[in-house]
Short mmCIF file of C-alpha atoms in Angstrom, two decimals:
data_model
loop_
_atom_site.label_atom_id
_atom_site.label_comp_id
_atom_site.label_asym_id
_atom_site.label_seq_id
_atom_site.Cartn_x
_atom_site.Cartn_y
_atom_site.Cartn_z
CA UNK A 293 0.00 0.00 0.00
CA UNK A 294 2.59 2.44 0.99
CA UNK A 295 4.97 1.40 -2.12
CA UNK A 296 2.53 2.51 -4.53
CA UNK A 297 1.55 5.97 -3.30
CA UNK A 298 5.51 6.36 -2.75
CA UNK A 299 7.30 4.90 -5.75
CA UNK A 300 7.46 8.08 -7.63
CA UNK A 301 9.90 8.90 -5.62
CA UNK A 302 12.02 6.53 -6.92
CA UNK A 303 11.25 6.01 -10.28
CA UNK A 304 10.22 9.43 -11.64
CA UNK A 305 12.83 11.76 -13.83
CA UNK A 306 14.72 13.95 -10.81
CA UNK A 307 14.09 17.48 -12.07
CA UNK A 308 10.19 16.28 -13.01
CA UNK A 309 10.16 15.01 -9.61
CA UNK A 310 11.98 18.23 -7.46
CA UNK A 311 9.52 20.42 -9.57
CA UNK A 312 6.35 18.28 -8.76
CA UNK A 313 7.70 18.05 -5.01
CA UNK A 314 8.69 21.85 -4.59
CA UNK A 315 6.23 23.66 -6.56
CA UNK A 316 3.44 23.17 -4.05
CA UNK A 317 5.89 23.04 -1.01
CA UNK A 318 6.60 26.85 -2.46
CA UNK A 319 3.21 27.48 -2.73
CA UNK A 320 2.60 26.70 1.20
CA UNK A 321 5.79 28.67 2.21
CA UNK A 322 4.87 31.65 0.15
CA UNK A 323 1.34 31.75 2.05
CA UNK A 324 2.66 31.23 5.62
CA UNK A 325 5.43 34.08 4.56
CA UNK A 326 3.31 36.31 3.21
CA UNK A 327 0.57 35.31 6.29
CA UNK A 328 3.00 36.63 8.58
CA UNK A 329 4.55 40.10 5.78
CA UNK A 330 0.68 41.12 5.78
CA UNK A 331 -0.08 40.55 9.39
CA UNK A 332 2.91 42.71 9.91
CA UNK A 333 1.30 44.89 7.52
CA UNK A 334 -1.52 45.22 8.82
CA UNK A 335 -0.27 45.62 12.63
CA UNK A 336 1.97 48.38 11.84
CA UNK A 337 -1.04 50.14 9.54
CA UNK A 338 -3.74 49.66 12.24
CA UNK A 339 -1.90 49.28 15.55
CA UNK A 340 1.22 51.39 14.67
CA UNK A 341 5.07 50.63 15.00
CA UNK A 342 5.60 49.48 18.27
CA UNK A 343 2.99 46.57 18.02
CA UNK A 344 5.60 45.21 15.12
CA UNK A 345 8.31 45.19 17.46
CA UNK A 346 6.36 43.86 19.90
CA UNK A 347 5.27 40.94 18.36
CA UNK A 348 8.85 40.59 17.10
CA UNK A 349 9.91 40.03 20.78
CA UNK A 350 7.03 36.93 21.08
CA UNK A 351 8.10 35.29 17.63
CA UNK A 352 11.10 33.33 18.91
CA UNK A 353 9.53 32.03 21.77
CA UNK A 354 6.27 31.17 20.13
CA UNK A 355 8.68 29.95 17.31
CA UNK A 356 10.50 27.58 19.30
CA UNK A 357 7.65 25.54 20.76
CA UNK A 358 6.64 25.11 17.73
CA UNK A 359 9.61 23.74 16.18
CA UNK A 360 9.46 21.22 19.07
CA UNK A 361 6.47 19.89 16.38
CA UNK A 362 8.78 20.92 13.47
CA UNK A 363 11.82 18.87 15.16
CA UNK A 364 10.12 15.51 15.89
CA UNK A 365 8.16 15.91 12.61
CA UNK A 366 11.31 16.53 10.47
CA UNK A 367 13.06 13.85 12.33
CA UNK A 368 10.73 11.09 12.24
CA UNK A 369 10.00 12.11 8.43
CA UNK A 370 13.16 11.39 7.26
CA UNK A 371 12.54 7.99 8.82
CA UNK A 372 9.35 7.35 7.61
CA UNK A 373 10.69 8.67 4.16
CA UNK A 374 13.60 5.81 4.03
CA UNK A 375 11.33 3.49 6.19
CA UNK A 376 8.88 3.30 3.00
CA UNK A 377 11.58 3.30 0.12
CA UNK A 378 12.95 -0.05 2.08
CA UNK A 379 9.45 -1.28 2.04
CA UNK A 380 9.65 -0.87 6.02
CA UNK A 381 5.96 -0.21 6.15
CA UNK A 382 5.63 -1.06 10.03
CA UNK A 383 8.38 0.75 11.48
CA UNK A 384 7.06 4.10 9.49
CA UNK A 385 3.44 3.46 11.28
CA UNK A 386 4.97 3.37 14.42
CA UNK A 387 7.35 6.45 13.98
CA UNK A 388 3.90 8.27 13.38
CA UNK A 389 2.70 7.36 16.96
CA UNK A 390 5.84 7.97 18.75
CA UNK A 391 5.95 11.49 16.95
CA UNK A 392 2.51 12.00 18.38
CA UNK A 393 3.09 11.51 21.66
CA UNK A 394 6.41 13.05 22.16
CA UNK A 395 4.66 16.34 20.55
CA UNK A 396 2.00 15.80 22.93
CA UNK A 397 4.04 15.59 26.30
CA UNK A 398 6.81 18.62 25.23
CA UNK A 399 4.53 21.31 24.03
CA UNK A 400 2.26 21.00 26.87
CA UNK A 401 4.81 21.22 29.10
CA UNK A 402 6.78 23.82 27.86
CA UNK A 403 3.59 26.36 27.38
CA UNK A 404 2.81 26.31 31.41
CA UNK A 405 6.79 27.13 32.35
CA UNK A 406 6.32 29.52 29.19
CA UNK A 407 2.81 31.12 31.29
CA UNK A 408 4.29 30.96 34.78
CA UNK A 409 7.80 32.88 33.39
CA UNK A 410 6.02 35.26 31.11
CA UNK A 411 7.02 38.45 32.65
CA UNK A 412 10.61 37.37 32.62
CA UNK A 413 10.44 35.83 29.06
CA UNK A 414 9.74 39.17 27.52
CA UNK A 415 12.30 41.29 29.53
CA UNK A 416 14.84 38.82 28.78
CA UNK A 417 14.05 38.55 24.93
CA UNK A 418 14.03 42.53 24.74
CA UNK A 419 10.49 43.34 25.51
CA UNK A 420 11.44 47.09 27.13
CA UNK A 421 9.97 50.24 27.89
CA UNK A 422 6.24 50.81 25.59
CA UNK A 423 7.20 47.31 23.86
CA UNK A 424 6.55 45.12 26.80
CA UNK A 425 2.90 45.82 27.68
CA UNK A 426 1.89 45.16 23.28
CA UNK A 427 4.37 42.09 24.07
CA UNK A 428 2.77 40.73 26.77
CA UNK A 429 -0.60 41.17 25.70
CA UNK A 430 0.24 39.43 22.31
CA UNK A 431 2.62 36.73 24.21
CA UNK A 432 -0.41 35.41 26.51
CA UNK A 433 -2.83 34.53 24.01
CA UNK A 434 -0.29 33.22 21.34
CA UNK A 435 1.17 30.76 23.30
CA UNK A 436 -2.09 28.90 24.09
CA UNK A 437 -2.27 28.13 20.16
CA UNK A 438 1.04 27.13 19.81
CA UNK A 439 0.77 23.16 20.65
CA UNK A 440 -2.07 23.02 17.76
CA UNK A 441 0.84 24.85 15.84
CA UNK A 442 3.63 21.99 16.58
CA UNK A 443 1.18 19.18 15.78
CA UNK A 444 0.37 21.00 12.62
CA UNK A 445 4.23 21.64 12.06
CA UNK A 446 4.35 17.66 12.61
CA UNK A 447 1.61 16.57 10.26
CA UNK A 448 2.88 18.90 7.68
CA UNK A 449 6.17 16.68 7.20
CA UNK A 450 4.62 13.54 7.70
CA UNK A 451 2.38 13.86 4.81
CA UNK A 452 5.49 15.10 2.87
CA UNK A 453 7.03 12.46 3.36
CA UNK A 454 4.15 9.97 2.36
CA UNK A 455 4.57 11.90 -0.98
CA UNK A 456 1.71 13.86 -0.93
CA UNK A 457 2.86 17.27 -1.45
CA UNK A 458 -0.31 19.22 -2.67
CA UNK A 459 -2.17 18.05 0.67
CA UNK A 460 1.00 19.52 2.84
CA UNK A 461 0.44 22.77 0.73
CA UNK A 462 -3.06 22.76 2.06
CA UNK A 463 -1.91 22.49 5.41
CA UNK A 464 0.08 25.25 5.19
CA UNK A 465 -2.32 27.72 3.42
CA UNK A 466 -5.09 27.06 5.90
CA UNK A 467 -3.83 28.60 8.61
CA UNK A 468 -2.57 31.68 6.38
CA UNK A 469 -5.50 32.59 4.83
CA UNK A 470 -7.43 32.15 7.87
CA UNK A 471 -5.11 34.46 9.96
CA UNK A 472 -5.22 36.92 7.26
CA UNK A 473 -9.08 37.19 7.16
CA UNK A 474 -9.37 37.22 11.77
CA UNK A 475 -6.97 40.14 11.58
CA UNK A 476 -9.85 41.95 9.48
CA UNK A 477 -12.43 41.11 11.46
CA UNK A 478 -10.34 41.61 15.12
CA UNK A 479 -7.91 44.28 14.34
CA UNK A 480 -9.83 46.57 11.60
CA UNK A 481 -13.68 45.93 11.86
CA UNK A 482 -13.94 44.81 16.16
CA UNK A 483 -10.52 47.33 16.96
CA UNK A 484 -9.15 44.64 19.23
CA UNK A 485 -5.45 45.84 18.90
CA UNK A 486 -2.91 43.55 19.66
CA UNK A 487 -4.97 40.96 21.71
CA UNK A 488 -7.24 41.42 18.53
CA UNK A 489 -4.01 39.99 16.24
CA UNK A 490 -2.90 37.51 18.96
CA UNK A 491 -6.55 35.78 18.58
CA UNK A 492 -6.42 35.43 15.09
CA UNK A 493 -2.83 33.97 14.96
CA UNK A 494 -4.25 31.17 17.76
CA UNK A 495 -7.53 30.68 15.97
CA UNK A 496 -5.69 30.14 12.88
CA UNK A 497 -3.87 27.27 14.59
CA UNK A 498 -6.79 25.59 15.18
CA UNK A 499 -7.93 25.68 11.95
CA UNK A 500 -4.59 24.06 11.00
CA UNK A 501 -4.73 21.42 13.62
CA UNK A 502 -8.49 20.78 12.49
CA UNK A 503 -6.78 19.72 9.02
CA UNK A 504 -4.34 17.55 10.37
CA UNK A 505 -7.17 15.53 12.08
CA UNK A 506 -9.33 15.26 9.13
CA UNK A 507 -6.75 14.28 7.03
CA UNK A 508 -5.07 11.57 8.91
CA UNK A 509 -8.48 10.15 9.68
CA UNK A 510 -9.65 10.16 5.99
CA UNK A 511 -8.27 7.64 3.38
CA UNK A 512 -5.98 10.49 1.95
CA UNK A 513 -3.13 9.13 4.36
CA UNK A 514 -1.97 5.67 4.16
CA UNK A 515 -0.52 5.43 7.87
CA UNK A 516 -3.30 4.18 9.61
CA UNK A 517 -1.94 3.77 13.29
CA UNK A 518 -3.67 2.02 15.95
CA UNK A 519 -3.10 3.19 20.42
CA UNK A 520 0.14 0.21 20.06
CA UNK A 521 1.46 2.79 17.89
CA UNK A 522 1.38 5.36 20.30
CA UNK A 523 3.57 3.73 22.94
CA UNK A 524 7.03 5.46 23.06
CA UNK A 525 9.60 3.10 21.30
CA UNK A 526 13.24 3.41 22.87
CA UNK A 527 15.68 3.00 19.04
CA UNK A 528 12.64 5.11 17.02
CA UNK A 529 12.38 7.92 19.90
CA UNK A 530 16.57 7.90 20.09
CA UNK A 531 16.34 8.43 16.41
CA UNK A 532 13.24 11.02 16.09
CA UNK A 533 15.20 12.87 18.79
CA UNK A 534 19.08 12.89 16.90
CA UNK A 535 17.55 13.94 13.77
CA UNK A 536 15.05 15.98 15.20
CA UNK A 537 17.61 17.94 17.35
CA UNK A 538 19.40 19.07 14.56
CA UNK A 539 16.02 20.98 13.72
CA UNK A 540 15.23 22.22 17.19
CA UNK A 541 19.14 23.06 17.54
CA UNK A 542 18.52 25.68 14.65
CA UNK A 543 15.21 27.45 16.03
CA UNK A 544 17.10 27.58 19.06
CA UNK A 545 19.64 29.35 18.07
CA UNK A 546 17.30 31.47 16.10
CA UNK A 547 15.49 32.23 19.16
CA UNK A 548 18.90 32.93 21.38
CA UNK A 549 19.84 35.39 17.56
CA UNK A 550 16.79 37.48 18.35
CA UNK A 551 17.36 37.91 21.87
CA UNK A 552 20.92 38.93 21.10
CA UNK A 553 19.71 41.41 18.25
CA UNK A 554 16.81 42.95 20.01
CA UNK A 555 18.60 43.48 22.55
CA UNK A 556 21.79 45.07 20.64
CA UNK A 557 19.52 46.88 18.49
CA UNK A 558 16.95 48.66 21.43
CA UNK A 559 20.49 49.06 22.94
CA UNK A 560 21.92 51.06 19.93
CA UNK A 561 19.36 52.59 18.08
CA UNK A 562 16.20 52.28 20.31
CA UNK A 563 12.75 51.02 19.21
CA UNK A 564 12.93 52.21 15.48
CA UNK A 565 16.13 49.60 15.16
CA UNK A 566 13.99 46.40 16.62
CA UNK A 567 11.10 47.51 14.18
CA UNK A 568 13.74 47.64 10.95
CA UNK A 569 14.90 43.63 11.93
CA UNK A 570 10.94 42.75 12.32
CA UNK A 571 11.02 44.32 9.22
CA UNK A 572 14.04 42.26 7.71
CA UNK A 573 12.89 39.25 9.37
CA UNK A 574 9.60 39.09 7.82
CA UNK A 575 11.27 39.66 4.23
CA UNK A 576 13.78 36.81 5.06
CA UNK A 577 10.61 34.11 5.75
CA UNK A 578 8.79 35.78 2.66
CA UNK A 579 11.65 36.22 0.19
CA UNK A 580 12.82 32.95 0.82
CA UNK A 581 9.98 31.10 -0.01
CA UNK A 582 11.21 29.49 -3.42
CA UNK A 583 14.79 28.48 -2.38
CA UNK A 584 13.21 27.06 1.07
CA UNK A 585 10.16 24.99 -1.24
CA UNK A 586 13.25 23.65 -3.00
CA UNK A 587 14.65 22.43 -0.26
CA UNK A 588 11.41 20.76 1.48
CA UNK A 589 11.58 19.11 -2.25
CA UNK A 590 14.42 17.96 -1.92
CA UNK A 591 13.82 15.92 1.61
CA UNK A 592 11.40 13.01 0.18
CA UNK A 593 13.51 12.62 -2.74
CA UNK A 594 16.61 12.28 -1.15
CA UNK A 595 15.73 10.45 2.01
CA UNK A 596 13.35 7.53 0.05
CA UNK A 597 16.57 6.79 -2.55
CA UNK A 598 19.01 6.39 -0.03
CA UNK A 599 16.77 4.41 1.79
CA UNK A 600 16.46 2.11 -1.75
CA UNK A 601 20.30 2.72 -2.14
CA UNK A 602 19.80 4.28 -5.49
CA UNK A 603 22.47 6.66 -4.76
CA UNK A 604 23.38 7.47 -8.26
CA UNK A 605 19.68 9.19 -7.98
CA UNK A 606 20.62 10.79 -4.68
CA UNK A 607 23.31 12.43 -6.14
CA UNK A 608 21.62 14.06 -8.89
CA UNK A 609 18.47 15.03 -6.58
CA UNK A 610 21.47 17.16 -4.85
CA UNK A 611 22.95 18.62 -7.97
CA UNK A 612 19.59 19.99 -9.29
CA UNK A 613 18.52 21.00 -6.23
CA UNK A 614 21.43 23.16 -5.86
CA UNK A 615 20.79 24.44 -9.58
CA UNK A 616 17.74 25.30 -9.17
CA UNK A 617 17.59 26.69 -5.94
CA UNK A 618 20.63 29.02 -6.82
CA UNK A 619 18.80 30.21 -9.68
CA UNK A 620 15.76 31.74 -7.33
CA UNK A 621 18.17 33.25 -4.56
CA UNK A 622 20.11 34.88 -7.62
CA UNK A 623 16.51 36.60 -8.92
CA UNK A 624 15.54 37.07 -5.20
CA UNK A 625 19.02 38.83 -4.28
CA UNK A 626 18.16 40.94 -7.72
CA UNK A 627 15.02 41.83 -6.98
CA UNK A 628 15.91 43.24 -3.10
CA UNK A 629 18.93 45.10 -3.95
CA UNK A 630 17.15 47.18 -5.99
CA UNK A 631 13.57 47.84 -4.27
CA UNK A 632 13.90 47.97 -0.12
CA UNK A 633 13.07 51.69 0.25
CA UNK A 634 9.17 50.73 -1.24
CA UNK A 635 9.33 47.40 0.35
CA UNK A 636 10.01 49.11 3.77
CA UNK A 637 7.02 51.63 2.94
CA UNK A 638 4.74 48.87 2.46
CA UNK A 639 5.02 48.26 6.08
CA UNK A 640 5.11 51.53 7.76
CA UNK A 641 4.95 55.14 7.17
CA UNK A 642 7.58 55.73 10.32
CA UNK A 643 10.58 58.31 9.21
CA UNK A 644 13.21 56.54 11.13
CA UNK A 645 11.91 52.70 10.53
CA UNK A 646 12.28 54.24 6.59
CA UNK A 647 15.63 55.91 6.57
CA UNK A 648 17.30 52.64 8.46
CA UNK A 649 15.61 49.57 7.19
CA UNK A 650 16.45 50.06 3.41
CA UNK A 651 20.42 50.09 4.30
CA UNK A 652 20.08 47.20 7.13
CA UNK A 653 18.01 45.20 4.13
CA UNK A 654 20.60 45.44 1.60
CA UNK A 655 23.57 44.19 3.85
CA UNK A 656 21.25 41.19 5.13
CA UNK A 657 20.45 39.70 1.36
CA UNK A 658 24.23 40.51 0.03
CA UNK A 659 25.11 37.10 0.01
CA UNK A 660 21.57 35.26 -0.94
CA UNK A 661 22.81 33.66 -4.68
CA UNK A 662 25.25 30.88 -2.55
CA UNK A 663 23.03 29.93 0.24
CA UNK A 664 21.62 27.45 -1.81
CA UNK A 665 24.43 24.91 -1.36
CA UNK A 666 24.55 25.72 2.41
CA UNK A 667 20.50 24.86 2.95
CA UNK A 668 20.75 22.00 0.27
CA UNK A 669 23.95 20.75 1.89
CA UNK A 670 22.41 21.07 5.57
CA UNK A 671 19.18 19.46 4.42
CA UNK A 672 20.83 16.30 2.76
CA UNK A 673 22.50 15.33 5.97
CA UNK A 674 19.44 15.36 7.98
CA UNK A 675 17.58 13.48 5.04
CA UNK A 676 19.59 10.89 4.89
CA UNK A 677 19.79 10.05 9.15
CA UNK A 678 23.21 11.49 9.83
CA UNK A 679 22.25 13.23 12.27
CA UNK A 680 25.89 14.88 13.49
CA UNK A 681 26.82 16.52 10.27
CA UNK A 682 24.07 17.69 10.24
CA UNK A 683 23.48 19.64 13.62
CA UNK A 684 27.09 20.17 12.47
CA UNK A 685 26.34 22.12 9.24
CA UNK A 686 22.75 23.79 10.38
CA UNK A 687 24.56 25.06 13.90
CA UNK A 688 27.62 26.60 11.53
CA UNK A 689 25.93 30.12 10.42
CA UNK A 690 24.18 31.64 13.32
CA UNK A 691 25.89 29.82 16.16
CA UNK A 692 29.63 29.26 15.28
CA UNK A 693 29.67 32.50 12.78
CA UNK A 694 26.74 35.11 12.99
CA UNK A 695 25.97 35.30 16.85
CA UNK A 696 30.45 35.99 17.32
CA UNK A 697 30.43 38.31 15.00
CA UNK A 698 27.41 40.41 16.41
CA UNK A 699 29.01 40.39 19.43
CA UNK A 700 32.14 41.36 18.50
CA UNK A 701 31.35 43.79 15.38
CA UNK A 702 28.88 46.36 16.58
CA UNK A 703 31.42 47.13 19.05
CA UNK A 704 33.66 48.37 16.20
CA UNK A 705 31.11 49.80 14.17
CA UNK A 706 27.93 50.31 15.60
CA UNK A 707 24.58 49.33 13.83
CA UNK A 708 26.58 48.62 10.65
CA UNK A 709 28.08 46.09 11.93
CA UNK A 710 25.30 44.05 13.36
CA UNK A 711 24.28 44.07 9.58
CA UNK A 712 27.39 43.40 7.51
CA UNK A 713 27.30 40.50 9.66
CA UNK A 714 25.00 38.78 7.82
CA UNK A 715 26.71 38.13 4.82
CA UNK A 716 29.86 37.15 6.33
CA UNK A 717 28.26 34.34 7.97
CA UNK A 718 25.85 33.42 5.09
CA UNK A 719 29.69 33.30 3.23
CA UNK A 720 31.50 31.38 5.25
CA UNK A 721 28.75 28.92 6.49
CA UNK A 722 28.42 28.29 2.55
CA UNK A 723 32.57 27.10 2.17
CA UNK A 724 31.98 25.08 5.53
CA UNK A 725 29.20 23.03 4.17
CA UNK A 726 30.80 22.68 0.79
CA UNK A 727 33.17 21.55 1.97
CA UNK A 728 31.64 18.38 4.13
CA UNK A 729 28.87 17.74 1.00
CA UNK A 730 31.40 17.64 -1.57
CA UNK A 731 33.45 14.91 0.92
CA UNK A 732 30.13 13.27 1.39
CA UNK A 733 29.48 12.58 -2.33
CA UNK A 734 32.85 11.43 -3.22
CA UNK A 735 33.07 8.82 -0.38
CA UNK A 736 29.45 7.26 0.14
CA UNK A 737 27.58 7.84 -3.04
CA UNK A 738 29.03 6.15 -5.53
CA UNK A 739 26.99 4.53 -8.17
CA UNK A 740 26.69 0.71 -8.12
CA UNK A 741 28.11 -0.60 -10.88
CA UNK A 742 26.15 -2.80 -12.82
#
C-alpha cells in the first residue's frame, strides 16, 4: 500500500520530480510568509510601530515551541521517508505514533513554564519600555495556540514524506489565509489591537490542527496507526530525537539570535532599530519562499533513494537541487537590492523605521545567490539520518559564525556592523558546508556498478 503511493519517488525523472515536489511546497511557504509580511502589515497600519516590534519580541519564543512539532516531525519524516523506500511499512506506522506523543508531552509542558515565566520571558528577549505591555498582551494569548501549531508543524512533514505534497500545501495555506481574514475582522472591523491579532494567529492554529485531524483520519493518508502505535519506542524515539535535534538546535539558536539582536539593536538605536529587523525578518521568511520549497523538495527525494540505495539518484536530486535553488536566490538577491526603500514603505509610514531599514536590508540579502548549497547541503544530511553533520552544518551560520560576529562587530562599528554580519556568515557557512557535502558525495555515493 505504501509502495505505490511512494514509488514516484524513486522512479520518476529527478528534475520532473523536485519540480512536482517543490512547486506546491513553495506554494505553502509563500502563504505562511506572506501570512505573517501582511499581518505585519496590517499591525503596523492599524496598531502602529511598536505593536511590530512587539510581536517581534514573542516570535522566537512562540517559534520555538513550535519547532518542538517541526523537530520531531522533520526527524521522524526522514525515517518514515527511508522506512517506506525499504518497504519498512511497520516501522514508518509506528514512527507516526511515537511522533505523536512526544509532541504531545513537550509542548504541553513547555507552554505552562512559558505562562508561569512570562514576565521574565519578555524582559529577557528585549520586551522594554512601551514594547513590553503590546508584548505581553500578544505573548499570553499566542502561546495557548502554539501546541495546535507543533502538531500542525508535525503533520505537515509527515504527509510530505508519504509523498503527498499538494495536501501539505493545504496544510500550510489554511492557517494563512485564515489568519489573514481574523486580523480583518479583530484588528480593523472589532478594533481589538494587539490581543485582537494575537486571537487570530491562535484561531488560525486551530484551523490548521483541524486539518491535520481530518486528514489523517480520511483515506488520503496511508498510515493508519492504531493506540500500540502510540507507545514510546526506545531505538525510534533515540532516532526522532538525533535527527530531530538538529532541527530544534537551529530554532534555538534562532530564538537565542533574536534575543541577542533585540537586545543590541533597542540598545543602539532604540525602538525604530527592533522595528527595521521585524522588518528584515519578515522579508527573510517571505523572500525565501522558493529556495526554502526547494529544499522541502528535496527531503522526500533524497531520504526515500538512499533508503532504496539508489544513490546514483541521490546524487543528482542534490545537484539539481542546488541548480535550481541558486537560480531563485540569484533573482531574489536581484530583486531586493534594488527595491527595499518601497518594500520598507509597504510596512510603515515611520521616518526613522524608513531611513534605516532600506540600508540594514541590503547588507542582510548581500550574500543570498550561494546559500543554496549551504540549505541544500544542511538538508541532505538530515535526510539521509546522519544526524551529526548535520546539527554540524545547520549550527555553523548563526551559532559558530553570525551570533560571534554580532558580538564582537557592533562594538567596532555600531549598527553597521550588526548588519554586515550577515553576509559574512551566510559566506563562510556556505565554504563550511561545501566543503563536508562535496566529501560526502565522493566517499558514500558512488553509483553501483552494474
Amino acid at each position: 500500500m505504501a509502495k505505490v503511493s511512494s514509488e514516484a519517488l524513486g522512479n520518476e525523472p529527478i528534475g520532473k520530480l523536485l519540480i512536482k515536489q517543490a512547486v506546491p511546497a513553495s506554494i505553502g511557504v509563500l502563504v505562511m510568509s506572506l501570512n505573517v509580511l501582511v499581518d505585519t502589515v496590517f499591525v503596523g497600519q492599524w496598531i502602529g510601530a511598536i505593536a511590530i516590534a512587539a510581536i517581534n519580541i514573542v516570535l522566537p519564543v512562540s517559534f520555538f515551541i513550535a519547532a518542538l512539532g517541526m523537530s520531531v516531525g522533520i526527524g521522524g519524516a526522514s525515517i518514515i521517508s527511508r522506512a517506506l523506500g525499504a518497504s519498512h511499512y511497520e516501522k514508518a506506522l509506528k514512527t507516526f505514533g511515537n511522533q505523536i506523543t512526544l509532541v504531545l508531552l513537550l509542548t504541553t509542558s513547555i507552554v505552562a513554564l512559558g505562562l508561569y515565566y512570562v514576565d521574565y520571558i519578555i524582559l529577557l528577549f528585549g520586551g522594554k519600555g512601551a514594547i513590553f505591555e503590546p508584548a505581553k498582551v500578544y505573548y499570553k494569548i499566542v502561546l495557548y495556540g502554539i501546541p495546535m501549531l507543533a502538531f500542525s508543524m508535525l503533520g505537515n512533514n509527515v504527509i510530505r514524506a508519504e509523498g503527498k505534497p499538494k495536501f501539505a500545501m493545504y496544510a500550510m495555506m489554511i492557517p494563512s489565509v485564515g489568519n489573514l481574514l481574523l486580523d480583518y475582522v479583530f484588528i480593523n472591523l472589532l478594533d481589538y489591537g494587539m490581543a485582537g491579532a494575537a486571537w487570530a494567529t491562535t484561531l488560525s492554529y486551530g484551523c490548521s490542527f483541524g486539518y491535520m485531524l481530518w486528514f489523517f483520519s480520511s483515506k488520503q493518508s496511508e498510515l493508519k496507526i492504531s493506540f500500540a502505535h502510540l507507545g514510546l519506542d526506545r531505538p525510534i524515539v533515540r532516532e526522532i530525537a538525533a535527527l530531530g535535534f538538529v532541527t530544534l538546535a537551529r530554532q534555538a539558536v534562532v530564538s537565542v539570535t533574536y534575543l541577542f539582536m533585540n537586545n543590541i539593536l533597542f540598545n543602539l538605536g532604540g525602538a525604530s532599530s527592533v522595528t527595521a529587523y521585524a522588518i528584515v525578518g519578515r522579508m527573510l521568511m517571505f523572500a525565501l519562499f522558493p529556495v526554502l520549497g526547494v529544499t522541502q523538495g528535496f527531503l522526500p527525494i533524497a531520504g526515500f533513494n538512499y533508503g532504496a540505495e539508489n544513490f546514483d539518484r541521490v546524487r543528482k536530486s542534490i545537484n539539481i537541487a542546488i541548480k535550481y535553488a541558486a537560480i531563485l536566490a540569484s533573482f531574489i538577491f536581484v530583486l531586493l537590492m534594488l527595491f527595499p526603500e518601497a518594500i520598507t514603505r509597504v510596512f510603515t509610514s515611520d521616518v526613522e523605521v524608513l531611513n534605516e531599514t532600506p540600508m540594514a536590508m541590503r547588507w542582510v540579502f548581500a550574500a543570498t545567490p550561494i546559500i543554496a548549497l549551504q540549505l541544500i547541503g544542511a538538508a541532505y544530511f538530515q535526510a539521509i539520518g546522519k544526524a551529526k553533520p548535520a546539527l554540524f552544518l545547520t549550527l555553523t551560520r548563526q551559532g559558530f559564525f553570525f551570533i560571534p560576529l554580532i558580538l564582537i562587530l557592533p562594538q567596532f562599528y555600531g549598527e553597521l556592523g550588526v548588519w554586515v554580519s550577515f553576509p559574512i556568515a551566510d559566506v563562510l557557512s556556505t565554504l563550511v558546508t561545501g566543503y563536508f557535502l562535496n566529501r560526502e558525495i565522493r566517499k558514500n555515493l558512488i553509483p553501483k556498478t552494474v
